[in-house]
Amino acid sequence: MLRMSAGILVTIFLCIAQSHGADLKAKSVQGALSPPNIVLIISDDQGYADLQVADLAHDVKTPNLDRLANMGVRFKQAYVSAPICNASRAGLATGSYQQRFGVWWYGGEGLRDSKFQTIAEVLKGQGYRTGYFGKFHYGSPQHESRQSRNFPLNHGFDELFGFSGGRKHYLFHDDKSEQTFRKVLTDNGIDTGYEGLQMQPFWVNDVQKDQFGFSTELIGKAARDFMKSSQDKPFFAQIAFNAVHNFTHQLPKDYLEKKGLTGFPGDWDPAKDGYLDWYKRGRFPHNPEGRAQYLGHLEYLDQEIGKIMTHLEKSGMMKNTLVVYISDNGGSTPIGANNSPFRGSKYTLYEGGIRVPMIIAAPGRVKGGRVVDNMVSSLDLLPTLAAMGGAVQAVRTDGMDLTPLLSGQNNELSHEALVWDTGREIAVRYGRWKYRAGGDLANARIEMVDLERGEHLHDLEKDPGERFNLIESQPEILRKMKEIHSRWKLNVVNND
């Protein structure tokens, strides 16, 4: 059994040519197995239960995600490295704990350290054509400029259709709309640097251009166009939808009418409301349409995934394409996400904030139709995709190559321990045990999420909802969990 060390979590220098990837490379040379196209789809704030095939939320319909799950492997214990988007995405992109390069919470420089290669850089080095579609967000706004390493064209991508920042208006993407709103801010004495409604144009490679339409559909179409134009070499498409992130009231008018929705509470009007007052009115329990709006965005997201899969199938590319689906963090319960059976939401280190839907499918390479309980991480995607792509260079990663699990060669492959630290809250997962401590109650109140401060120890096999604190009855387990975190923190701070 291959597992990450529970005592000391160290950075792995994985020379894939010396492991499973060498086998893939050899087969490729023999013509039996060529490097696959790779499609990495990232949803935004999707609830753990919000996948129909999981049978945890009975108001969810995701026929295309279900189809993808039935083709591949669905992971019941998949984790991301943070409960918020920018930190989680930085970890996913590099396969390394993002704290190694200074990302603990919102803000900061993001992908500042080029020695931590991204998935795109590794695959581009193997001859892949690379394209990025949708949201990119790794650091604070001043570090997301065209000149920053956070800009996709500067960390391995050949083509870009997307936008920077934590959120983007779903319906408006043009300079006129953005400037009109900025004037309203100015007229009401609000700093125009305020993030606001984010109605700016999309980046099309290195130029911002007005776009007209619903963002989920625009992103899906751009990704499919990229795939259609990729004929002479394998491609890597990273598709980062902003669905189902708030503000989910922003739905096409015909959809709202069809569902009998009003789009409550509507966009922020600075002339009438303070931002936080408006923000809170759109969140549970104040927004009676919250769950319906959220499910509307999930429906559009599922439809675009269906279009991508249909294109791959009709073009004959699916037989040599690997598709990964994952959410960037746990579901945001104030906007209607369902993380059942787990406690918590995005912004917290309860299971509901860090355990996510994840599917990997690849006909002929991945033994399909399986649901596995192995503990895996978004950090595993870089070494796994590198191995699938036949990478031969050394790759710095805290993840592990999942190809032996995907192929059925090692059904026991699993992390022994995973660690989270946001600078506000810490957590450790070790086998069946979960330790969580700390918590920022001020942030929890603003975001309107459940958070209990203090130290907590749970047996997740018996208590997946993290309700029964075993601190007093399990002193040795508690000591072990604290030791894992201390050694991990020393390791990542020193970047050993």
Tab-separated table of C-alpha atoms in Angstrom:
chain	number	residue	atom	x	y	z
A	1	MET	CA	0.000	0.000	0.000
A	2	LEU	CA	1.366	3.424	-0.954
A	3	ARG	CA	0.395	6.216	1.404
A	4	MET	CA	1.568	9.643	2.468
A	5	SER	CA	3.468	9.548	5.753
A	6	ALA	CA	1.257	10.363	8.734
A	7	GLY	CA	4.143	11.533	10.898
A	8	ILE	CA	5.899	13.979	8.585
A	9	LEU	CA	4.335	15.212	5.390
A	10	VAL	CA	7.156	16.124	3.057
A	11	THR	CA	7.379	17.542	-0.434
A	12	ILE	CA	7.769	14.698	-2.906
A	13	PHE	CA	9.987	15.021	-5.943
A	14	LEU	CA	8.199	12.557	-8.165
A	15	CYS	CA	10.115	11.504	-11.252
A	16	ILE	CA	7.172	10.058	-13.076
A	17	ALA	CA	9.357	8.379	-15.665
A	18	GLN	CA	10.515	6.061	-12.889
A	19	SER	CA	7.019	5.114	-11.763
A	20	HIS	CA	3.676	4.392	-13.400
A	21	GLY	CA	4.222	7.136	-15.977
A	22	ALA	CA	7.197	5.240	-17.373
A	23	ASP	CA	4.851	2.400	-18.275
A	24	LEU	CA	2.490	4.833	-20.008
A	25	LYS	CA	5.406	6.382	-21.870
A	26	ALA	CA	6.685	3.000	-23.013
A	27	LYS	CA	3.253	2.020	-24.287
A	28	SER	CA	2.965	5.339	-26.079
A	29	VAL	CA	6.235	4.716	-27.897
A	30	GLN	CA	4.984	1.276	-28.903
A	31	GLY	CA	1.811	2.858	-30.268
A	32	ALA	CA	-0.478	0.982	-27.870
A	33	LEU	CA	-1.356	4.023	-25.786
A	34	SER	CA	-0.844	7.625	-26.883
A	35	PRO	CA	-0.995	10.575	-24.438
A	36	PRO	CA	-4.671	11.396	-23.841
A	37	ASN	CA	-6.391	14.718	-24.215
A	38	ILE	CA	-7.067	16.039	-20.708
A	39	VAL	CA	-10.133	18.041	-19.663
A	40	LEU	CA	-10.138	19.422	-16.117
A	41	ILE	CA	-13.530	20.887	-15.133
A	42	ILE	CA	-13.777	22.917	-11.923
A	43	SER	CA	-17.107	24.010	-10.495
A	44	ASP	CA	-17.336	26.846	-7.969
A	45	ASP	CA	-18.801	26.232	-4.479
A	46	GLN	CA	-20.764	23.076	-5.368
A	47	GLY	CA	-22.306	21.179	-2.478
A	48	TYR	CA	-21.127	17.657	-1.700
A	49	ALA	CA	-24.684	16.324	-1.964
A	50	ASP	CA	-25.483	18.224	-5.162
A	51	LEU	CA	-24.795	15.370	-7.541
A	52	GLN	CA	-27.826	13.287	-8.443
A	53	VAL	CA	-25.936	10.022	-8.729
A	54	ALA	CA	-24.807	10.371	-5.096
A	55	ASP	CA	-28.478	10.096	-4.001
A	56	LEU	CA	-28.032	12.533	-1.118
A	57	ALA	CA	-30.249	15.430	-2.249
A	58	HIS	CA	-33.504	14.508	-3.961
A	59	ASP	CA	-34.122	17.886	-5.621
A	60	VAL	CA	-30.930	17.650	-7.712
A	61	LYS	CA	-30.850	16.641	-11.377
A	62	THR	CA	-27.418	16.276	-12.979
A	63	PRO	CA	-27.858	13.759	-15.827
A	64	ASN	CA	-24.605	14.639	-17.563
A	65	LEU	CA	-22.459	14.555	-14.443
A	66	ASP	CA	-24.117	11.239	-13.648
A	67	ARG	CA	-23.169	10.009	-17.108
A	68	LEU	CA	-19.571	11.055	-16.478
A	69	ALA	CA	-19.583	9.312	-13.081
A	70	ASN	CA	-20.887	6.104	-14.644
A	71	MET	CA	-18.015	6.197	-17.145
A	72	GLY	CA	-15.342	6.620	-14.503
A	73	VAL	CA	-14.562	6.714	-10.806
A	74	ARG	CA	-16.484	8.805	-8.279
A	75	PHE	CA	-14.620	9.620	-5.088
A	76	LYS	CA	-16.562	9.770	-1.821
A	77	GLN	CA	-13.594	11.067	0.170
A	78	ALA	CA	-12.061	13.706	-2.096
A	79	TYR	CA	-10.695	16.805	-0.402
A	80	VAL	CA	-9.408	20.194	-1.497
A	81	SER	CA	-6.580	21.997	0.276
A	82	ALA	CA	-8.634	24.996	1.465
A	83	PRO	CA	-12.278	25.954	2.140
A	84	ILE	CA	-12.086	29.038	-0.106
A	85	CYS	CA	-11.455	29.432	-3.803
A	86	ASN	CA	-8.144	31.237	-4.335
A	87	ALA	CA	-6.149	29.159	-1.846
A	88	SER	CA	-7.719	25.902	-3.024
A	89	ARG	CA	-7.110	26.725	-6.693
A	90	ALA	CA	-3.457	27.557	-5.980
A	91	GLY	CA	-3.006	24.148	-4.355
A	92	LEU	CA	-4.822	22.346	-7.154
A	93	ALA	CA	-2.803	24.096	-9.868
A	94	THR	CA	0.580	23.244	-8.339
A	95	GLY	CA	-0.127	19.944	-6.581
A	96	SER	CA	1.514	21.496	-3.506
A	97	TYR	CA	0.180	22.820	-0.249
A	98	GLN	CA	-0.322	26.473	-1.140
A	99	GLN	CA	1.079	27.558	2.221
A	100	ARG	CA	4.520	26.657	0.813
A	101	PHE	CA	4.360	29.809	-1.306
A	102	GLY	CA	2.501	32.014	1.155
A	103	VAL	CA	-1.191	31.427	0.422
A	104	TRP	CA	-3.169	30.786	3.612
A	105	TRP	CA	-6.433	32.714	3.084
A	106	TYR	CA	-7.748	35.375	0.715
A	107	GLY	CA	-5.256	37.842	-0.765
A	108	GLY	CA	-1.524	37.613	-1.252
A	109	GLU	CA	0.571	36.994	-4.340
A	110	GLY	CA	-0.803	33.603	-5.346
A	111	LEU	CA	1.421	31.604	-7.715
A	112	ARG	CA	4.440	33.768	-6.999
A	113	ASP	CA	7.058	31.011	-6.837
A	114	SER	CA	7.904	29.556	-10.247
A	115	LYS	CA	9.658	26.537	-8.762
A	116	PHE	CA	6.178	25.176	-8.067
A	117	GLN	CA	5.186	24.121	-11.566
A	118	THR	CA	1.543	24.124	-12.579
A	119	ILE	CA	-0.317	21.298	-14.294
A	120	ALA	CA	-0.285	23.348	-17.505
A	121	GLU	CA	3.484	23.869	-17.366
A	122	VAL	CA	4.135	20.171	-16.834
A	123	LEU	CA	1.833	19.113	-19.688
A	124	LYS	CA	3.045	21.853	-22.026
A	125	GLY	CA	6.539	20.477	-21.478
A	126	GLN	CA	5.230	17.173	-22.812
A	127	GLY	CA	3.955	18.727	-26.033
A	128	TYR	CA	0.378	19.482	-24.993
A	129	ARG	CA	-1.564	22.418	-26.394
A	130	THR	CA	-3.043	24.159	-23.361
A	131	GLY	CA	-6.145	26.327	-22.928
A	132	TYR	CA	-7.763	28.017	-19.933
A	133	PHE	CA	-11.478	28.855	-19.845
A	134	GLY	CA	-13.308	30.698	-17.084
A	135	LYS	CA	-12.351	31.967	-13.660
A	136	PHE	CA	-8.741	32.343	-12.528
A	137	HIS	CA	-8.171	33.448	-8.957
A	138	TYR	CA	-5.051	32.756	-6.915
A	139	GLY	CA	-4.284	35.992	-5.044
A	140	SER	CA	-5.435	39.545	-4.401
A	141	PRO	CA	-6.649	41.689	-7.350
A	142	GLN	CA	-3.377	43.617	-7.679
A	143	HIS	CA	-1.600	40.306	-8.250
A	144	GLU	CA	-3.926	39.091	-11.035
A	145	SER	CA	-2.742	41.510	-13.728
A	146	ARG	CA	-1.580	40.602	-17.231
A	147	GLN	CA	2.030	40.783	-15.990
A	148	SER	CA	1.485	38.499	-12.968
A	149	ARG	CA	2.385	34.825	-12.858
A	150	ASN	CA	-1.242	34.287	-11.801
A	151	PHE	CA	-2.354	35.236	-15.312
A	152	PRO	CA	-2.899	31.913	-17.123
A	153	LEU	CA	-0.736	32.837	-20.124
A	154	ASN	CA	2.145	33.217	-17.650
A	155	HIS	CA	1.885	29.795	-16.023
A	156	GLY	CA	1.675	27.397	-18.909
A	157	PHE	CA	-1.424	28.164	-20.956
A	158	ASP	CA	-1.293	28.895	-24.693
A	159	GLU	CA	-4.823	30.292	-24.891
A	160	LEU	CA	-7.186	32.078	-22.512
A	161	PHE	CA	-10.869	32.942	-22.392
A	162	GLY	CA	-11.739	34.061	-18.898
A	163	PHE	CA	-11.698	36.539	-16.055
A	164	SER	CA	-9.835	37.165	-12.826
A	165	GLY	CA	-11.165	37.520	-9.302
A	166	GLY	CA	-13.428	35.815	-6.836
A	167	ARG	CA	-16.626	36.283	-8.797
A	168	LYS	CA	-17.997	37.513	-12.117
A	169	HIS	CA	-21.428	38.759	-13.120
A	170	TYR	CA	-23.211	35.950	-14.925
A	171	LEU	CA	-25.068	38.174	-17.402
A	172	PHE	CA	-22.968	41.282	-18.175
A	173	HIS	CA	-19.417	41.253	-19.524
A	174	ASP	CA	-18.833	44.538	-21.314
A	175	ASP	CA	-16.995	47.759	-20.601
A	176	LYS	CA	-20.105	49.959	-20.889
A	177	SER	CA	-21.938	48.032	-18.146
A	178	GLU	CA	-18.862	48.076	-15.931
A	179	GLN	CA	-18.230	51.806	-16.332
A	180	THR	CA	-21.891	52.655	-15.780
A	181	PHE	CA	-21.796	50.808	-12.468
A	182	ARG	CA	-18.484	52.448	-11.503
A	183	LYS	CA	-20.114	55.855	-12.009
A	184	VAL	CA	-22.924	54.858	-9.648
A	185	LEU	CA	-20.292	53.953	-7.060
A	186	THR	CA	-18.534	57.300	-7.523
A	187	ASP	CA	-21.796	59.233	-7.333
A	188	ASN	CA	-22.506	57.554	-4.000
A	189	GLY	CA	-19.063	58.197	-2.554
A	190	ILE	CA	-17.857	54.591	-2.809
A	191	ASP	CA	-14.290	53.780	-3.816
A	192	THR	CA	-14.328	52.714	-7.483
A	193	GLY	CA	-11.674	50.116	-6.703
A	194	TYR	CA	-14.397	48.196	-4.865
A	195	GLU	CA	-14.998	44.790	-6.394
A	196	GLY	CA	-18.687	45.500	-6.950
A	197	LEU	CA	-20.650	43.488	-9.493
A	198	GLN	CA	-17.710	42.509	-11.751
A	199	MET	CA	-19.241	43.260	-15.148
A	200	GLN	CA	-15.948	43.823	-16.972
A	201	PRO	CA	-15.133	42.148	-20.334
A	202	PHE	CA	-13.535	38.717	-20.611
A	203	TRP	CA	-9.866	38.258	-21.335
A	204	VAL	CA	-9.408	36.740	-24.794
A	205	ASN	CA	-5.750	35.800	-24.661
A	206	ASP	CA	-4.030	39.083	-23.671
A	207	VAL	CA	-6.833	41.502	-24.632
A	208	GLN	CA	-10.088	42.244	-22.812
A	209	LYS	CA	-13.095	42.021	-25.130
A	210	ASP	CA	-16.797	42.589	-24.573
A	211	GLN	CA	-18.882	39.403	-24.491
A	212	PHE	CA	-22.642	39.020	-24.590
A	213	GLY	CA	-24.458	36.070	-23.125
A	214	PHE	CA	-24.641	33.889	-20.018
A	215	SER	CA	-21.172	33.207	-18.609
A	216	THR	CA	-21.658	29.452	-18.123
A	217	GLU	CA	-22.613	29.042	-21.781
A	218	LEU	CA	-19.853	31.378	-23.002
A	219	ILE	CA	-17.207	29.411	-21.115
A	220	GLY	CA	-18.501	26.069	-22.364
A	221	LYS	CA	-18.576	27.221	-25.987
A	222	ALA	CA	-15.039	28.647	-25.834
A	223	ALA	CA	-13.755	25.359	-24.431
A	224	ARG	CA	-15.473	23.325	-27.151
A	225	ASP	CA	-14.075	25.617	-29.861
A	226	PHE	CA	-10.602	25.039	-28.465
A	227	MET	CA	-11.108	21.272	-28.579
A	228	LYS	CA	-12.364	21.449	-32.155
A	229	SER	CA	-9.215	23.267	-33.236
A	230	SER	CA	-6.878	20.810	-31.488
A	231	GLN	CA	-6.123	18.166	-34.083
A	232	ASP	CA	-2.353	17.853	-34.399
A	233	LYS	CA	-1.377	17.331	-30.751
A	234	PRO	CA	-2.987	16.344	-27.455
A	235	PHE	CA	-4.690	19.172	-25.576
A	236	PHE	CA	-5.166	20.155	-21.961
A	237	ALA	CA	-8.303	22.229	-21.340
A	238	GLN	CA	-8.889	23.634	-17.874
A	239	ILE	CA	-12.510	24.773	-17.650
A	240	ALA	CA	-13.236	26.768	-14.506
A	241	PHE	CA	-16.928	27.685	-14.474
A	242	ASN	CA	-18.051	30.398	-12.064
A	243	ALA	CA	-21.240	28.396	-11.501
A	244	VAL	CA	-22.492	27.849	-8.840
A	245	HIS	CA	-20.847	30.759	-7.001
A	246	ASN	CA	-22.997	33.589	-5.724
A	247	PHE	CA	-24.671	35.745	-6.895
A	248	THR	CA	-27.031	33.076	-8.139
A	249	HIS	CA	-29.992	35.428	-8.630
A	250	GLN	CA	-28.277	36.359	-11.924
A	251	LEU	CA	-30.045	33.932	-14.251
A	252	PRO	CA	-31.359	34.387	-17.810
A	253	LYS	CA	-34.752	36.105	-17.844
A	254	ASP	CA	-36.479	33.248	-19.678
A	255	TYR	CA	-35.269	30.749	-17.061
A	256	LEU	CA	-36.567	32.913	-14.201
A	257	GLU	CA	-39.931	33.197	-15.925
A	258	LYS	CA	-40.117	29.479	-16.646
A	259	LYS	CA	-39.448	28.657	-12.980
A	260	GLY	CA	-41.621	31.446	-11.587
A	261	LEU	CA	-38.663	33.162	-9.905
A	262	THR	CA	-38.101	36.876	-9.391
A	263	GLY	CA	-34.330	36.833	-9.101
A	264	PHE	CA	-34.547	37.981	-5.461
A	265	PRO	CA	-32.817	40.120	-4.199
A	266	GLY	CA	-31.629	41.563	-7.539
A	267	ASP	CA	-28.331	43.317	-8.133
A	268	TRP	CA	-26.896	45.710	-5.606
A	269	ASP	CA	-27.971	49.329	-5.989
A	270	PRO	CA	-25.482	51.497	-4.054
A	271	ALA	CA	-27.968	54.381	-4.083
A	272	LYS	CA	-30.416	52.356	-1.996
A	273	ASP	CA	-28.405	49.882	0.080
A	274	GLY	CA	-25.182	49.354	1.939
A	275	TYR	CA	-23.299	46.473	0.361
A	276	LEU	CA	-23.420	44.160	3.385
A	277	ASP	CA	-27.132	44.798	3.929
A	278	TRP	CA	-27.817	43.760	0.336
A	279	TYR	CA	-25.373	40.858	0.584
A	280	LYS	CA	-27.118	39.388	3.607
A	281	ARG	CA	-30.577	39.698	2.034
A	282	GLY	CA	-29.451	37.339	-0.710
A	283	ARG	CA	-28.334	34.631	1.709
A	284	PHE	CA	-30.090	32.014	3.826
A	285	PRO	CA	-32.474	32.421	5.579
A	286	HIS	CA	-33.412	35.752	3.993
A	287	ASN	CA	-33.624	34.660	0.349
A	288	PRO	CA	-36.631	32.348	-0.210
A	289	GLU	CA	-35.415	31.600	-3.747
A	290	GLY	CA	-31.879	30.688	-2.722
A	291	ARG	CA	-32.001	26.940	-3.331
A	292	ALA	CA	-33.995	27.296	-6.570
A	293	GLN	CA	-31.551	29.868	-7.941
A	294	TYR	CA	-28.594	27.687	-7.007
A	295	LEU	CA	-30.171	24.673	-8.718
A	296	GLY	CA	-30.772	26.791	-11.802
A	297	HIS	CA	-27.048	27.474	-12.125
A	298	LEU	CA	-26.296	23.804	-11.484
A	299	GLU	CA	-28.691	22.884	-14.313
A	300	TYR	CA	-26.884	25.197	-16.757
A	301	LEU	CA	-23.521	23.853	-15.581
A	302	ASP	CA	-24.624	20.268	-16.128
A	303	GLN	CA	-25.918	21.125	-19.611
A	304	GLU	CA	-22.540	22.589	-20.621
A	305	ILE	CA	-20.741	19.519	-19.340
A	306	GLY	CA	-23.140	17.446	-21.428
A	307	LYS	CA	-22.269	19.493	-24.530
A	308	ILE	CA	-18.567	18.953	-23.891
A	309	MET	CA	-19.045	15.203	-23.489
A	310	THR	CA	-21.249	15.013	-26.596
A	311	HIS	CA	-18.614	16.851	-28.628
A	312	LEU	CA	-15.891	14.493	-27.412
A	313	GLU	CA	-18.046	11.457	-28.236
A	314	LYS	CA	-19.229	12.606	-31.672
A	315	SER	CA	-15.733	13.683	-32.707
A	316	GLY	CA	-14.276	10.343	-31.633
A	317	MET	CA	-11.993	12.060	-29.124
A	318	MET	CA	-13.598	10.607	-25.992
A	319	LYS	CA	-11.841	7.269	-26.496
A	320	ASN	CA	-8.543	9.053	-25.893
A	321	THR	CA	-9.586	11.748	-23.418
A	322	LEU	CA	-9.305	11.929	-19.643
A	323	VAL	CA	-11.996	14.030	-17.943
A	324	VAL	CA	-11.687	15.244	-14.339
A	325	TYR	CA	-14.503	16.985	-12.499
A	326	ILE	CA	-14.086	18.635	-9.093
A	327	SER	CA	-15.437	21.544	-7.047
A	328	ASP	CA	-12.950	24.156	-5.839
A	329	ASN	CA	-14.203	23.936	-2.236
A	330	GLY	CA	-17.212	22.808	-0.263
A	331	GLY	CA	-20.654	24.142	-1.023
A	332	SER	CA	-21.715	27.573	0.195
A	333	THR	CA	-24.780	26.777	2.272
A	334	PRO	CA	-25.942	30.428	2.573
A	335	ILE	CA	-26.582	30.459	-1.185
A	336	GLY	CA	-28.396	27.117	-1.218
A	337	ALA	CA	-25.719	24.417	-1.515
A	338	ASN	CA	-26.333	21.091	0.227
A	339	ASN	CA	-23.341	19.411	1.901
A	340	SER	CA	-25.314	16.554	3.459
A	341	PRO	CA	-24.447	14.453	5.423
A	342	PHE	CA	-21.702	16.783	6.579
A	343	ARG	CA	-21.670	19.796	8.820
A	344	GLY	CA	-20.385	23.133	7.653
A	345	SER	CA	-19.937	25.269	4.584
A	346	LYS	CA	-17.398	26.983	2.430
A	347	TYR	CA	-15.209	29.245	4.655
A	348	THR	CA	-14.886	26.557	7.365
A	349	LEU	CA	-12.832	23.409	7.929
A	350	TYR	CA	-15.795	21.233	8.745
A	351	GLU	CA	-16.173	18.416	6.232
A	352	GLY	CA	-18.766	20.520	4.417
A	353	GLY	CA	-16.115	23.110	3.627
A	354	ILE	CA	-13.392	20.835	2.263
A	355	ARG	CA	-14.891	17.519	1.089
A	356	VAL	CA	-16.061	17.856	-2.514
A	357	PRO	CA	-17.568	15.999	-5.489
A	358	MET	CA	-14.822	14.532	-7.686
A	359	ILE	CA	-14.989	12.277	-10.752
A	360	ILE	CA	-12.258	10.948	-13.043
A	361	ALA	CA	-13.207	9.218	-16.306
A	362	ALA	CA	-11.132	7.948	-19.217
A	363	PRO	CA	-12.420	5.101	-21.421
A	364	GLY	CA	-9.761	2.412	-21.849
A	365	ARG	CA	-7.528	3.806	-19.104
A	366	VAL	CA	-9.780	4.137	-16.075
A	367	LYS	CA	-11.826	1.227	-14.851
A	368	GLY	CA	-15.289	2.814	-14.910
A	369	GLY	CA	-18.525	2.571	-12.988
A	370	ARG	CA	-16.836	2.624	-9.591
A	371	VAL	CA	-17.408	4.535	-6.372
A	372	VAL	CA	-14.411	4.509	-4.025
A	373	ASP	CA	-13.853	5.496	-0.397
A	374	ASN	CA	-10.116	6.103	-0.692
A	375	MET	CA	-9.000	9.402	0.843
A	376	VAL	CA	-7.647	11.557	-1.986
A	377	SER	CA	-6.844	15.222	-2.530
A	378	SER	CA	-6.958	17.852	-5.240
A	379	LEU	CA	-3.174	17.935	-4.744
A	380	ASP	CA	-3.129	14.511	-6.410
A	381	LEU	CA	-4.304	15.850	-9.747
A	382	LEU	CA	-0.936	17.239	-10.851
A	383	PRO	CA	1.033	13.996	-10.414
A	384	THR	CA	-1.873	11.968	-11.802
A	385	LEU	CA	-2.341	14.082	-14.922
A	386	ALA	CA	1.419	14.263	-15.396
A	387	ALA	CA	1.622	10.473	-15.272
A	388	MET	CA	-1.255	10.126	-17.711
A	389	GLY	CA	0.468	12.603	-20.022
A	390	GLY	CA	3.735	10.657	-19.899
A	391	ALA	CA	5.760	13.318	-18.082
A	392	VAL	CA	9.436	12.524	-17.645
A	393	GLN	CA	10.727	15.543	-15.698
A	394	ALA	CA	10.845	15.736	-11.909
A	395	VAL	CA	7.630	17.183	-10.510
A	396	ARG	CA	7.476	18.861	-7.118
A	397	THR	CA	4.259	17.847	-5.407
A	398	ASP	CA	2.588	17.008	-2.104
A	399	GLY	CA	0.123	14.816	-3.957
A	400	MET	CA	0.300	11.230	-5.134
A	401	ASP	CA	-0.200	9.635	-8.523
A	402	LEU	CA	-3.672	8.053	-8.539
A	403	THR	CA	-3.198	6.048	-11.742
A	404	PRO	CA	-2.691	2.718	-9.909
A	405	LEU	CA	-6.059	3.257	-8.190
A	406	LEU	CA	-7.768	4.408	-11.369
A	407	SER	CA	-6.528	1.404	-13.345
A	408	GLY	CA	-7.454	-1.048	-10.593
A	409	GLN	CA	-3.827	-2.040	-9.984
A	410	ASN	CA	-3.843	-0.759	-6.386
A	411	ASN	CA	-7.296	-0.435	-4.885
A	412	GLU	CA	-5.856	0.457	-1.457
A	413	LEU	CA	-4.027	3.623	-2.543
A	414	SER	CA	-4.978	6.386	-0.102
A	415	HIS	CA	-3.578	9.259	1.923
A	416	GLU	CA	-2.879	8.371	5.509
A	417	ALA	CA	-3.107	12.013	6.616
A	418	LEU	CA	-4.110	15.414	5.225
A	419	VAL	CA	-3.687	18.816	6.868
A	420	TRP	CA	-5.435	22.187	6.544
A	421	ASP	CA	-4.400	25.539	7.980
A	422	THR	CA	-6.034	28.829	6.975
A	423	GLY	CA	-4.288	30.962	9.584
A	424	ARG	CA	-7.692	31.162	11.294
A	425	GLU	CA	-8.587	27.511	11.680
A	426	ILE	CA	-6.679	24.233	11.463
A	427	ALA	CA	-7.725	20.664	10.742
A	428	VAL	CA	-6.106	17.252	10.416
A	429	ARG	CA	-7.580	14.117	8.881
A	430	TYR	CA	-5.826	10.894	9.966
A	431	GLY	CA	-7.571	7.660	9.132
A	432	ARG	CA	-11.038	7.783	10.651
A	433	TRP	CA	-10.145	10.723	12.885
A	434	LYS	CA	-10.692	14.438	12.303
A	435	TYR	CA	-9.215	17.227	14.448
A	436	ARG	CA	-10.343	20.836	14.069
A	437	ALA	CA	-9.411	23.909	16.093
A	438	GLY	CA	-9.746	27.678	16.047
A	439	GLY	CA	-12.123	29.688	13.926
A	440	ASP	CA	-12.845	33.284	12.986
A	441	LEU	CA	-16.287	34.135	14.342
A	442	ALA	CA	-16.280	37.626	12.800
A	443	ASN	CA	-15.841	36.155	9.309
A	444	ALA	CA	-18.442	33.463	10.067
A	445	ARG	CA	-20.990	36.117	11.039
A	446	ILE	CA	-20.397	38.105	7.838
A	447	GLU	CA	-20.689	34.990	5.672
A	448	MET	CA	-23.589	33.647	7.764
A	449	VAL	CA	-22.083	30.200	8.306
A	450	ASP	CA	-22.075	27.809	11.256
A	451	LEU	CA	-18.794	27.795	13.208
A	452	GLU	CA	-17.988	26.506	16.687
A	453	ARG	CA	-14.684	27.649	18.173
A	454	GLY	CA	-12.318	25.564	20.306
A	455	GLU	CA	-10.697	22.164	19.887
A	456	HIS	CA	-12.706	19.291	18.463
A	457	LEU	CA	-11.952	15.636	17.771
A	458	HIS	CA	-14.352	13.414	15.837
A	459	ASP	CA	-14.599	9.833	14.674
A	460	LEU	CA	-15.896	10.403	11.131
A	461	GLU	CA	-16.917	6.784	10.663
A	462	LYS	CA	-19.404	7.109	13.521
A	463	ASP	CA	-19.964	10.858	13.407
A	464	PRO	CA	-19.673	12.283	9.860
A	465	GLY	CA	-21.630	15.346	10.997
A	466	GLU	CA	-18.898	16.315	13.505
A	467	ARG	CA	-21.307	16.687	16.416
A	468	PHE	CA	-19.698	14.640	19.202
A	469	ASN	CA	-16.433	15.971	20.599
A	470	LEU	CA	-14.096	13.187	21.773
A	471	ILE	CA	-11.309	15.425	23.070
A	472	GLU	CA	-11.632	14.151	26.640
A	473	SER	CA	-11.885	10.454	25.847
A	474	GLN	CA	-9.109	10.173	23.220
A	475	PRO	CA	-6.005	11.962	24.573
A	476	GLU	CA	-3.531	9.847	22.590
A	477	ILE	CA	-5.317	10.452	19.292
A	478	LEU	CA	-5.473	14.158	20.121
A	479	ARG	CA	-1.731	14.226	20.786
A	480	LYS	CA	-1.078	12.446	17.481
A	481	MET	CA	-3.226	14.870	15.513
A	482	LYS	CA	-1.515	17.911	17.021
A	483	GLU	CA	1.876	16.389	16.292
A	484	ILE	CA	0.934	15.828	12.636
A	485	HIS	CA	-0.083	19.461	12.288
A	486	SER	CA	3.029	20.789	14.048
A	487	ARG	CA	5.401	18.744	11.897
A	488	TRP	CA	3.485	19.653	8.743
A	489	LYS	CA	3.597	23.358	9.571
A	490	LEU	CA	7.322	23.276	10.276
A	491	ASN	CA	7.813	21.508	6.962
A	492	VAL	CA	5.757	23.896	4.829
A	493	VAL	CA	7.083	27.065	6.475
A	494	ASN	CA	10.656	25.895	5.943
A	495	ASN	CA	9.627	24.536	2.518
A	496	ASP	CA	11.629	21.365	3.084
